[in-house]
Amino acid sequence: MTPADQPRRRGRPAAPLLSQEKITRAAVELIKVRGYAALTMAALARQLGVAPSALYNHVNSKRQLLLWIQDHVNREIDCSDFGARPWDEALESWAHSYRDAYARYSPLVPVIAVTPIAGSPHTVAMYEQVAAGLRAGGWPDDQIVDVVVAVESFILGSAMDAAAPDDIFDVPSAQAPVLAEVVGARVGRDAARAAFELGLATVLAGLRDRFNALGG
Amino acid sequence: MTPADQPRRRGRPAAPLLSQEKITRAAVELIKVRGYAALTMAALARQLGVAPSALYNHVNSKRQLLLWIQDHVNREIDCSDFGARPWDEALESWAHSYRDAYARYSPLVPVIAVTPIAGSPHTVAMYEQVAAGLRAGGWPDDQIVDVVVAVESFILGSAMDAAAPDDIFDVPSAQAPVLAEVVGARVGRDAARAAFELGLATVLAGLRDRFNALGG
DNA sequence: ACCTGAACACCGTTCAAGT
DNA sequence: ACCTGAACACCGTTCAAGT
């Protein structure tokens, strides 16, 4: 039923083919299926069944598209433990979720690391919850941002490391005997994850030290 | 004096205009003066006074050029404290030097994070010294790579953060009141450096905890 | 061996023209 | 308001031709 008080011009209906939602979903799909390098404006338009120039009626630039994707990815990150559990446990589960999300989208890391968050609602909501959780946990206001940035730096560095090939440190033992030996001494399958777990445990232990020293 | 036993063909001398050394120095200079985005093969050739295609007689691809630059930058990193001072102090000065070097070349970070080191002699030498220093300090072989990777992840994440604008977390307090408040509570000038220093102290404290728990 | 100049297949983006 | 098709200024890279 077409309401009489919504007059229509002659010709085809006004419903646009594209939207931020559709474009973002198509872009994420494209990255998942064919990899980040395949995300070109032309390929994206093709996936959406429009001409490349049509995209520019909805998005200002490829960079803005990357920010839409960032906000979409950040939506997946679980920060629900902040406010519900002790700050260190919340930080731990958040770090895991955050690292795993960007291990799948590692080419986005350099973009998000330098982009103001203001235009990304889900991203802002995430940081708000993290900041509120740390404050409620007893952290002083003037250290909270530094703590978050420090932990995030480790997370994003680890997400990039997760994209590295397994043989990144392989080297002839004649050239670097000690390095070759300790690389060989690593056990287990997912080396990047092992390093992340060791690092995260280390960071959390250091933060607990710092937190306990606050009162004195 | 042209030695008689080094016969020369007629025409101009065989001395080439380009070399890995010259190309790398010109590329680093270009990045320093005009920024990373200005590093194109055409601009580089122009700086060297040759045609763009001439570069490909010496370098296989732009990616290989980036690896040359990486090795050049890594040469600046000071790891001389490993073997000369306690492992934690050596790690600290190395981290500072490493972070400062890549804060100036942050667009290289995503490249080096996923590139095998074998083809980069100075890079291999750096890791060899770090690994040997940690081993001499008493770390067990099977944890050394994880420790190095974890610290490096934090360093590279911090180097990217150093390239972020100062207002990256600025947000309307109506949208995120706690975040706005703790961002305002930060004091001092170089926010990225403050976060790095807090994070590094945290990581080192955590590593000392872990190290001291090893014997038991 | 090493350089030039022309060419190629892309890339993101713009814009007049249509509906 | 939103789409198409042609065009633009770039990009990294290749290659025949010269010396």
Short mmCIF file of C-alpha atoms (C1' of nucleotides) in Angstrom, two decimals:
data_model
loop_
_atom_site.label_atom_id
_atom_site.label_comp_id
_atom_site.label_asym_id
_atom_site.label_seq_id
_atom_site.Cartn_x
_atom_site.Cartn_y
_atom_site.Cartn_z
CA MET A 1 0.00 0.00 0.00
CA THR A 2 1.45 3.30 -1.08
CA PRO A 3 0.23 6.05 1.25
CA ALA A 4 -1.44 8.87 -0.59
CA ASP A 5 0.37 11.46 1.49
CA GLN A 6 3.76 10.26 0.20
CA PRO A 7 3.64 11.53 -3.37
CA ARG A 8 5.93 9.79 -5.87
CA ARG A 9 7.43 11.30 -8.96
CA ARG A 10 6.85 9.46 -12.20
CA GLY A 11 9.34 6.79 -13.25
CA ARG A 12 11.16 4.25 -11.09
CA PRO A 13 11.02 4.33 -7.30
CA ALA A 14 13.55 6.37 -5.35
CA ALA A 15 14.98 3.47 -3.31
CA PRO A 16 18.75 3.72 -3.75
CA LEU A 17 20.80 0.64 -4.59
CA LEU A 18 23.53 1.48 -2.10
CA SER A 19 23.94 2.46 1.55
CA GLN A 20 26.71 2.59 4.16
CA GLU A 21 25.43 -0.68 5.54
CA LYS A 22 25.43 -2.49 2.20
CA ILE A 23 28.78 -1.12 1.13
CA THR A 24 30.45 -2.04 4.41
CA ARG A 25 29.06 -5.56 4.41
CA ALA A 26 30.15 -6.10 0.83
CA ALA A 27 33.63 -4.80 1.60
CA VAL A 28 34.03 -7.06 4.64
CA GLU A 29 32.77 -10.00 2.59
CA LEU A 30 35.27 -9.18 -0.16
CA ILE A 31 38.16 -9.07 2.32
CA LYS A 32 37.08 -12.35 3.92
CA VAL A 33 36.76 -14.20 0.63
CA ARG A 34 39.51 -12.76 -1.52
CA GLY A 35 41.81 -10.95 0.90
CA TYR A 36 42.52 -7.36 1.67
CA ALA A 37 44.52 -6.74 -1.51
CA ALA A 38 41.39 -7.53 -3.52
CA LEU A 39 39.50 -4.65 -1.92
CA THR A 40 39.51 -2.08 -4.70
CA MET A 41 36.74 0.36 -5.42
CA ALA A 42 36.22 -1.33 -8.77
CA ALA A 43 35.98 -4.82 -7.25
CA LEU A 44 33.64 -3.53 -4.56
CA ALA A 45 31.37 -1.91 -7.13
CA ARG A 46 31.37 -5.10 -9.15
CA GLN A 47 30.33 -7.10 -6.09
CA LEU A 48 27.47 -4.64 -5.54
CA GLY A 49 26.42 -4.64 -9.18
CA VAL A 50 27.01 -0.94 -9.80
CA ALA A 51 29.51 1.27 -11.59
CA PRO A 52 32.58 2.28 -9.52
CA SER A 53 31.60 5.92 -9.65
CA ALA A 54 28.27 5.12 -7.99
CA LEU A 55 30.10 4.39 -4.74
CA TYR A 56 31.09 8.04 -4.46
CA ASN A 57 27.49 9.07 -3.96
CA HIS A 58 27.73 7.38 -0.55
CA VAL A 59 31.35 7.34 0.57
CA ASN A 60 33.82 10.20 0.29
CA SER A 61 36.92 8.12 -0.26
CA LYS A 62 38.45 4.70 0.17
CA ARG A 63 39.90 5.91 3.48
CA GLN A 64 36.41 6.63 4.79
CA LEU A 65 35.35 3.17 3.69
CA LEU A 66 38.20 1.72 5.77
CA LEU A 67 36.86 3.61 8.79
CA TRP A 68 33.43 2.11 8.24
CA ILE A 69 35.06 -1.31 8.17
CA GLN A 70 37.01 -0.50 11.32
CA ASP A 71 33.84 0.41 13.18
CA HIS A 72 32.21 -2.77 11.89
CA VAL A 73 35.13 -4.89 13.14
CA ASN A 74 35.20 -3.10 16.51
CA ARG A 75 31.59 -4.07 16.97
CA GLU A 76 32.75 -7.69 17.21
CA ILE A 77 35.13 -6.93 20.06
CA ASP A 78 33.83 -8.14 23.40
CA CYS A 79 34.31 -5.65 26.21
CA SER A 80 31.35 -6.81 28.26
CA ASP A 81 33.54 -7.89 31.19
CA PHE A 82 34.35 -4.29 32.04
CA GLY A 83 32.13 -3.37 34.94
CA ALA A 84 31.12 -7.00 35.44
CA ARG A 85 34.44 -8.51 36.51
CA PRO A 86 37.71 -7.25 38.07
CA TRP A 87 39.60 -4.85 35.83
CA ASP A 88 42.48 -7.22 35.13
CA GLU A 89 40.22 -10.07 34.04
CA ALA A 90 38.20 -7.68 31.88
CA LEU A 91 41.40 -6.37 30.31
CA GLU A 92 42.46 -9.93 29.58
CA SER A 93 39.30 -11.04 27.82
CA TRP A 94 39.07 -7.73 25.95
CA ALA A 95 42.67 -8.12 24.74
CA HIS A 96 41.98 -11.62 23.48
CA SER A 97 38.89 -10.57 21.62
CA TYR A 98 40.57 -7.45 20.21
CA ARG A 99 43.67 -9.30 19.04
CA ASP A 100 41.69 -12.09 17.41
CA ALA A 101 39.49 -9.62 15.54
CA TYR A 102 42.41 -7.72 14.02
CA ALA A 103 44.49 -10.82 13.37
CA ARG A 104 41.84 -11.39 10.68
CA TYR A 105 42.03 -7.80 9.41
CA SER A 106 45.70 -7.00 10.00
CA PRO A 107 46.02 -4.62 7.01
CA LEU A 108 43.57 -2.35 8.81
CA VAL A 109 45.88 -1.97 11.81
CA PRO A 110 48.02 0.86 10.43
CA VAL A 111 44.85 2.71 9.53
CA ILE A 112 43.08 2.42 12.86
CA ALA A 113 46.25 3.25 14.79
CA VAL A 114 46.28 6.79 13.48
CA THR A 115 42.60 7.57 12.95
CA PRO A 116 40.53 9.75 15.30
CA ILE A 117 37.72 7.71 16.82
CA ALA A 118 35.11 10.45 16.98
CA GLY A 119 33.38 9.47 13.73
CA SER A 120 33.06 5.80 14.71
CA PRO A 121 30.21 5.22 17.17
CA HIS A 122 30.93 1.61 18.09
CA THR A 123 34.59 2.41 18.59
CA VAL A 124 33.75 5.28 20.91
CA ALA A 125 31.36 3.05 22.84
CA MET A 126 34.09 0.44 23.27
CA TYR A 127 36.60 2.90 24.70
CA GLU A 128 33.95 4.39 26.95
CA GLN A 129 33.26 1.01 28.47
CA VAL A 130 36.97 0.23 28.88
CA ALA A 131 37.67 3.61 30.50
CA ALA A 132 34.67 3.30 32.83
CA GLY A 133 35.73 -0.23 33.79
CA LEU A 134 39.25 0.83 34.70
CA ARG A 135 37.96 3.80 36.69
CA ALA A 136 35.49 1.61 38.55
CA GLY A 137 38.34 -0.81 39.21
CA GLY A 138 40.25 1.89 41.02
CA TRP A 139 42.67 3.26 38.42
CA PRO A 140 43.34 7.01 38.75
CA ASP A 141 41.99 9.15 35.91
CA ASP A 142 45.38 10.46 34.83
CA GLN A 143 46.75 6.98 34.09
CA ILE A 144 43.77 5.35 32.38
CA VAL A 145 44.46 6.55 28.84
CA ASP A 146 48.12 5.57 29.07
CA VAL A 147 47.20 2.11 30.31
CA VAL A 148 44.69 1.64 27.49
CA VAL A 149 47.09 2.92 24.84
CA ALA A 150 49.94 0.76 26.12
CA VAL A 151 47.81 -2.39 26.14
CA GLU A 152 46.37 -1.50 22.75
CA SER A 153 49.83 -0.99 21.28
CA PHE A 154 50.74 -4.49 22.37
CA ILE A 155 47.49 -5.87 20.97
CA LEU A 156 47.87 -4.21 17.58
CA GLY A 157 51.52 -5.20 17.32
CA SER A 158 50.50 -8.77 18.12
CA ALA A 159 47.72 -8.65 15.52
CA MET A 160 50.28 -7.72 12.88
CA ASP A 161 52.60 -10.44 14.09
CA ALA A 162 49.76 -12.92 13.67
CA ALA A 163 49.91 -12.22 9.93
CA ALA A 164 53.62 -13.01 9.72
CA PRO A 165 54.77 -16.23 8.04
CA ASP A 166 55.92 -19.05 10.33
CA ASP A 167 59.45 -18.95 8.97
CA ILE A 168 59.99 -15.23 9.60
CA PHE A 169 62.96 -15.89 11.93
CA ASP A 170 64.48 -18.78 9.98
CA VAL A 171 68.12 -18.07 9.39
CA PRO A 172 71.26 -20.14 8.60
CA SER A 173 72.90 -21.14 11.88
CA ALA A 174 76.28 -20.17 10.43
CA GLN A 175 75.04 -16.60 10.23
CA ALA A 176 73.33 -16.41 13.64
CA PRO A 177 73.95 -19.53 15.73
CA VAL A 178 72.16 -18.51 18.92
CA LEU A 179 69.12 -17.19 17.08
CA ALA A 180 68.88 -20.36 15.00
CA GLU A 181 69.02 -22.44 18.15
CA VAL A 182 66.38 -20.58 20.15
CA VAL A 183 64.08 -20.48 17.12
CA GLY A 184 64.47 -24.25 16.94
CA ALA A 185 63.75 -24.55 20.66
CA ARG A 186 60.26 -23.12 20.27
CA VAL A 187 57.62 -25.78 20.69
CA GLY A 188 53.97 -25.84 19.77
CA ARG A 189 52.07 -24.92 16.66
CA ASP A 190 50.80 -21.34 16.66
CA ALA A 191 53.94 -19.36 17.45
CA ALA A 192 52.28 -15.96 17.16
CA ARG A 193 49.60 -16.94 19.66
CA ALA A 194 52.15 -18.29 22.11
CA ALA A 195 54.08 -15.01 22.02
CA PHE A 196 50.84 -13.09 22.49
CA GLU A 197 49.83 -15.16 25.51
CA LEU A 198 53.24 -14.76 27.12
CA GLY A 199 53.19 -11.03 26.44
CA LEU A 200 49.65 -10.52 27.69
CA ALA A 201 50.35 -12.40 30.91
CA THR A 202 53.46 -10.27 31.32
CA VAL A 203 51.62 -7.00 30.74
CA LEU A 204 48.85 -7.94 33.17
CA ALA A 205 51.36 -8.96 35.85
CA GLY A 206 53.16 -5.64 35.40
CA LEU A 207 49.89 -3.72 35.61
CA ARG A 208 48.92 -5.51 38.82
CA ASP A 209 52.31 -4.54 40.29
CA ARG A 210 51.69 -0.95 39.33
CA PHE A 211 48.13 -0.98 40.62
CA ASN A 212 49.12 -2.43 43.98
CA ALA A 213 51.82 0.20 44.34
CA LEU A 214 49.31 3.02 43.79
CA GLY A 215 48.01 3.30 47.33
CA GLY A 216 51.37 3.64 49.05
CA MET B 1 96.22 5.54 -14.49
CA THR B 2 94.28 2.88 -16.31
CA PRO B 3 95.97 -0.49 -15.84
CA ALA B 4 96.86 -2.15 -19.13
CA ASP B 5 95.59 -5.50 -17.84
CA GLN B 6 92.08 -4.08 -17.39
CA PRO B 7 91.03 -3.71 -20.99
CA ARG B 8 88.22 -1.26 -21.65
CA ARG B 9 85.75 -1.35 -24.44
CA ARG B 10 85.43 1.77 -26.50
CA GLY B 11 82.89 4.36 -25.46
CA ARG B 12 81.96 5.52 -21.97
CA PRO B 13 83.24 3.80 -18.83
CA ALA B 14 81.29 0.92 -17.31
CA ALA B 15 80.75 2.55 -13.88
CA PRO B 16 77.01 2.25 -13.21
CA LEU B 17 75.03 5.22 -12.03
CA LEU B 18 73.10 3.23 -9.46
CA SER B 19 73.69 0.75 -6.66
CA GLN B 20 71.79 -0.67 -3.67
CA GLU B 21 73.64 1.78 -1.46
CA LYS B 22 72.78 4.84 -3.55
CA ILE B 23 69.18 3.82 -4.08
CA THR B 24 68.61 3.12 -0.39
CA ARG B 25 70.16 6.40 0.73
CA ALA B 26 68.12 8.36 -1.79
CA ALA B 27 64.93 6.61 -0.68
CA VAL B 28 65.59 7.33 3.01
CA GLU B 29 66.38 10.93 2.14
CA LEU B 30 63.16 11.21 0.17
CA ILE B 31 61.11 9.86 3.09
CA LYS B 32 62.82 12.20 5.54
CA VAL B 33 62.30 15.30 3.42
CA ARG B 34 58.94 14.73 1.78
CA GLY B 35 57.35 11.91 3.76
CA TYR B 36 56.63 8.29 3.07
CA ALA B 37 53.76 8.96 0.67
CA ALA B 38 56.23 10.75 -1.62
CA LEU B 39 58.29 7.60 -2.03
CA THR B 40 57.31 6.47 -5.51
CA MET B 41 59.58 4.75 -7.99
CA ALA B 42 59.22 7.77 -10.29
CA ALA B 43 60.13 10.26 -7.56
CA LEU B 44 63.05 8.12 -6.48
CA ALA B 45 64.36 7.90 -10.04
CA ARG B 46 63.99 11.64 -10.40
CA GLN B 47 66.00 12.20 -7.22
CA LEU B 48 68.72 9.94 -8.64
CA GLY B 49 68.66 11.57 -12.07
CA VAL B 50 67.67 8.46 -14.01
CA ALA B 51 64.61 7.07 -15.73
CA PRO B 52 62.23 5.05 -13.52
CA SER B 53 62.89 1.89 -15.49
CA ALA B 54 66.61 2.14 -14.68
CA LEU B 55 65.85 1.27 -11.07
CA TYR B 56 64.73 -2.20 -12.10
CA ASN B 57 68.27 -3.09 -13.16
CA HIS B 58 69.14 -3.05 -9.44
CA VAL B 59 66.00 -3.74 -7.42
CA ASN B 60 63.37 -6.35 -8.16
CA SER B 61 60.39 -4.46 -6.83
CA LYS B 62 59.31 -1.67 -4.55
CA ARG B 63 58.79 -4.28 -1.84
CA GLN B 64 62.46 -5.25 -2.04
CA LEU B 65 63.38 -1.58 -1.80
CA LEU B 66 61.36 -1.37 1.43
CA LEU B 67 63.39 -4.27 2.82
CA TRP B 68 66.61 -2.44 1.99
CA ILE B 69 65.27 0.56 3.87
CA GLN B 70 64.26 -1.66 6.78
CA ASP B 71 67.76 -3.06 7.07
CA HIS B 72 69.14 0.46 6.86
CA VAL B 73 66.87 1.64 9.68
CA ASN B 74 67.65 -1.42 11.81
CA ARG B 75 71.30 -0.51 11.56
CA GLU B 76 70.51 2.58 13.67
CA ILE B 77 69.00 0.51 16.48
CA ASP B 78 71.31 0.27 19.47
CA CYS B 79 71.50 -3.22 20.96
CA SER B 80 75.00 -2.85 22.36
CA ASP B 81 73.83 -3.27 25.96
CA PHE B 82 73.05 -6.95 25.37
CA GLY B 83 75.99 -8.86 26.82
CA ALA B 84 77.32 -5.73 28.50
CA ARG B 85 74.57 -5.06 31.03
CA PRO B 86 71.80 -7.06 32.78
CA TRP B 87 69.18 -8.43 30.41
CA ASP B 88 66.39 -6.17 31.64
CA GLU B 89 68.42 -2.99 31.26
CA ALA B 90 69.56 -4.08 27.81
CA LEU B 91 65.96 -4.80 26.83
CA GLU B 92 64.98 -1.36 28.04
CA SER B 93 67.56 0.61 26.07
CA TRP B 94 67.01 -1.54 23.00
CA ALA B 95 63.26 -0.94 23.18
CA HIS B 96 63.77 2.81 23.40
CA SER B 97 66.12 2.87 20.45
CA TYR B 98 63.90 0.54 18.38
CA ARG B 99 60.72 2.50 19.11
CA ASP B 100 62.31 5.85 18.31
CA ALA B 101 63.72 4.57 15.02
CA TYR B 102 60.36 3.32 13.75
CA ALA B 103 58.41 6.25 15.13
CA ARG B 104 60.18 8.09 12.30
CA TYR B 105 59.36 5.40 9.73
CA SER B 106 56.00 4.16 10.96
CA PRO B 107 54.66 3.28 7.49
CA LEU B 108 57.37 0.63 7.32
CA VAL B 109 56.02 -1.15 10.40
CA PRO B 110 53.39 -3.27 8.64
CA VAL B 111 56.03 -4.33 6.13
CA ILE B 112 58.70 -5.40 8.60
CA ALA B 113 56.20 -7.14 10.84
CA VAL B 114 55.56 -9.80 8.21
CA THR B 115 58.86 -10.02 6.34
CA PRO B 116 61.37 -12.85 6.83
CA ILE B 117 64.61 -11.47 8.19
CA ALA B 118 66.99 -13.83 6.39
CA GLY B 119 67.77 -11.44 3.53
CA SER B 120 68.58 -8.52 5.84
CA PRO B 121 72.07 -8.87 7.36
CA HIS B 122 71.89 -6.06 9.91
CA THR B 123 68.48 -7.24 11.06
CA VAL B 124 69.76 -10.77 11.58
CA ALA B 125 72.77 -9.41 13.49
CA MET B 126 70.46 -7.44 15.77
CA TYR B 127 68.30 -10.43 16.68
CA GLU B 128 71.38 -12.57 17.19
CA GLN B 129 72.72 -10.12 19.75
CA VAL B 130 69.35 -9.84 21.50
CA ALA B 131 68.93 -13.63 21.65
CA ALA B 132 72.48 -14.14 22.91
CA GLY B 133 72.00 -11.44 25.53
CA LEU B 134 68.83 -13.02 26.89
CA ARG B 135 70.43 -16.46 26.94
CA ALA B 136 73.48 -15.12 28.78
CA GLY B 137 71.11 -13.40 31.20
CA GLY B 138 69.63 -16.74 32.15
CA TRP B 139 66.47 -17.05 30.05
CA PRO B 140 65.67 -20.57 28.91
CA ASP B 141 66.00 -21.22 25.17
CA ASP B 142 62.37 -22.17 24.66
CA GLN B 143 61.08 -18.80 25.92
CA ILE B 144 63.52 -16.41 24.27
CA VAL B 145 61.75 -16.02 20.93
CA ASP B 146 58.39 -15.50 22.61
CA VAL B 147 59.87 -12.83 24.88
CA VAL B 148 61.48 -11.05 21.94
CA VAL B 149 58.33 -11.23 19.81
CA ALA B 150 56.12 -10.01 22.66
CA VAL B 151 58.37 -7.04 23.41
CA GLU B 152 58.70 -6.29 19.70
CA SER B 153 54.93 -6.37 19.24
CA PHE B 154 54.62 -3.73 21.94
CA ILE B 155 57.41 -1.67 20.37
CA LEU B 156 55.94 -1.75 16.88
CA GLY B 157 52.46 -0.99 18.14
CA SER B 158 53.90 1.96 20.05
CA ALA B 159 55.80 3.15 16.97
CA MET B 160 52.52 3.27 15.05
CA ASP B 161 50.83 5.04 17.92
CA ALA B 162 53.57 7.66 17.81
CA ALA B 163 52.32 8.61 14.35
CA ALA B 164 48.77 9.18 15.59
CA PRO B 165 47.40 12.72 15.87
CA ASP B 166 47.16 14.20 19.37
CA ASP B 167 43.40 14.45 19.18
CA ILE B 168 42.80 10.80 18.29
CA PHE B 169 40.70 10.21 21.43
CA ASP B 170 38.89 13.53 21.44
CA VAL B 171 35.18 12.92 21.68
CA PRO B 172 32.10 14.90 22.80
CA SER B 173 31.56 14.30 26.51
CA ALA B 174 27.83 13.84 25.84
CA GLN B 175 28.73 10.78 23.77
CA ALA B 176 31.34 9.28 26.10
CA PRO B 177 31.57 11.13 29.42
CA VAL B 178 34.13 8.95 31.19
CA LEU B 179 36.40 8.76 28.17
CA ALA B 180 36.25 12.52 27.67
CA GLU B 181 37.16 13.04 31.30
CA VAL B 182 40.14 10.69 31.45
CA VAL B 183 41.45 12.04 28.15
CA GLY B 184 41.30 15.49 29.71
CA ALA B 185 43.07 14.22 32.81
CA ARG B 186 46.19 13.33 30.87
CA VAL B 187 49.00 15.72 31.60
CA GLY B 188 52.22 16.44 29.76
CA ARG B 189 53.05 17.05 26.15
CA ASP B 190 54.04 13.89 24.27
CA ALA B 191 51.13 11.57 25.02
CA ALA B 192 52.40 8.74 22.85
CA ARG B 193 55.75 8.72 24.60
CA ALA B 194 54.12 8.73 28.03
CA ALA B 195 52.04 5.68 27.10
CA PHE B 196 55.13 3.96 25.74
CA GLU B 197 57.11 4.61 28.92
CA LEU B 198 54.29 3.32 31.11
CA GLY B 199 53.90 0.26 28.92
CA LEU B 200 57.61 -0.50 28.76
CA ALA B 201 58.00 -0.23 32.53
CA THR B 202 55.01 -2.53 32.85
CA VAL B 203 56.37 -5.10 30.44
CA LEU B 204 59.78 -5.11 32.11
CA ALA B 205 58.24 -5.50 35.56
CA GLY B 206 56.17 -8.41 34.28
CA LEU B 207 59.22 -10.03 32.70
CA ARG B 208 61.20 -9.73 35.93
CA ASP B 209 58.33 -11.44 37.76
CA ARG B 210 58.41 -14.24 35.23
CA PHE B 211 62.18 -14.52 35.31
CA ASN B 212 62.31 -14.70 39.10
CA ALA B 213 59.66 -17.42 39.07
CA LEU B 214 61.71 -19.57 36.69
CA GLY B 215 64.01 -21.20 39.20
CA GLY B 216 61.30 -22.32 41.62
"C1'" DA C 1 75.90 -4.40 -18.10
"C1'" DC C 2 73.09 -0.70 -17.74
"C1'" DC C 3 70.31 3.04 -19.36
"C1'" DT C 4 66.17 5.38 -22.13
"C1'" DG C 5 61.54 5.89 -23.77
"C1'" DA C 6 57.30 4.00 -24.79
"C1'" DA C 7 53.89 1.13 -23.30
"C1'" DC C 8 50.83 -1.72 -20.14
"C1'" DA C 9 47.50 -2.84 -16.68
"C1'" DC C 10 46.02 -1.12 -12.96
"C1'" DC C 11 44.46 2.40 -9.18
"C1'" DG C 12 41.30 6.06 -6.81
"C1'" DT C 13 38.58 9.79 -8.16
"C1'" DT C 14 35.89 13.38 -10.96
"C1'" DC C 15 32.25 14.95 -13.73
"C1'" DA C 16 28.91 15.73 -17.36
"C1'" DA C 17 25.00 13.44 -18.76
"C1'" DG C 18 20.95 10.92 -17.96
"C1'" DT C 19 16.49 9.41 -15.04
"C1'" DA D 1 18.86 11.87 -5.41
"C1'" DC D 2 21.40 8.55 -7.50
"C1'" DC D 3 23.34 6.06 -11.30
"C1'" DT D 4 26.32 5.43 -15.88
"C1'" DG D 5 30.20 5.97 -18.88
"C1'" DA D 6 34.09 8.38 -20.16
"C1'" DA D 7 37.99 10.57 -18.66
"C1'" DC D 8 42.01 12.02 -15.63
"C1'" DA D 9 46.27 11.77 -13.14
"C1'" DC D 10 48.66 8.67 -11.12
"C1'" DC D 11 51.00 4.00 -9.82
"C1'" DG D 12 54.46 -0.09 -10.29
"C1'" DT D 13 56.43 -2.66 -13.83
"C1'" DT D 14 57.94 -4.54 -18.54
"C1'" DC D 15 60.51 -4.52 -22.63
"C1'" DA D 16 62.60 -3.48 -27.06
"C1'" DA D 17 66.08 -0.56 -28.40
"C1'" DG D 18 70.32 1.66 -27.81
"C1'" DT D 19 75.54 2.07 -25.98
#
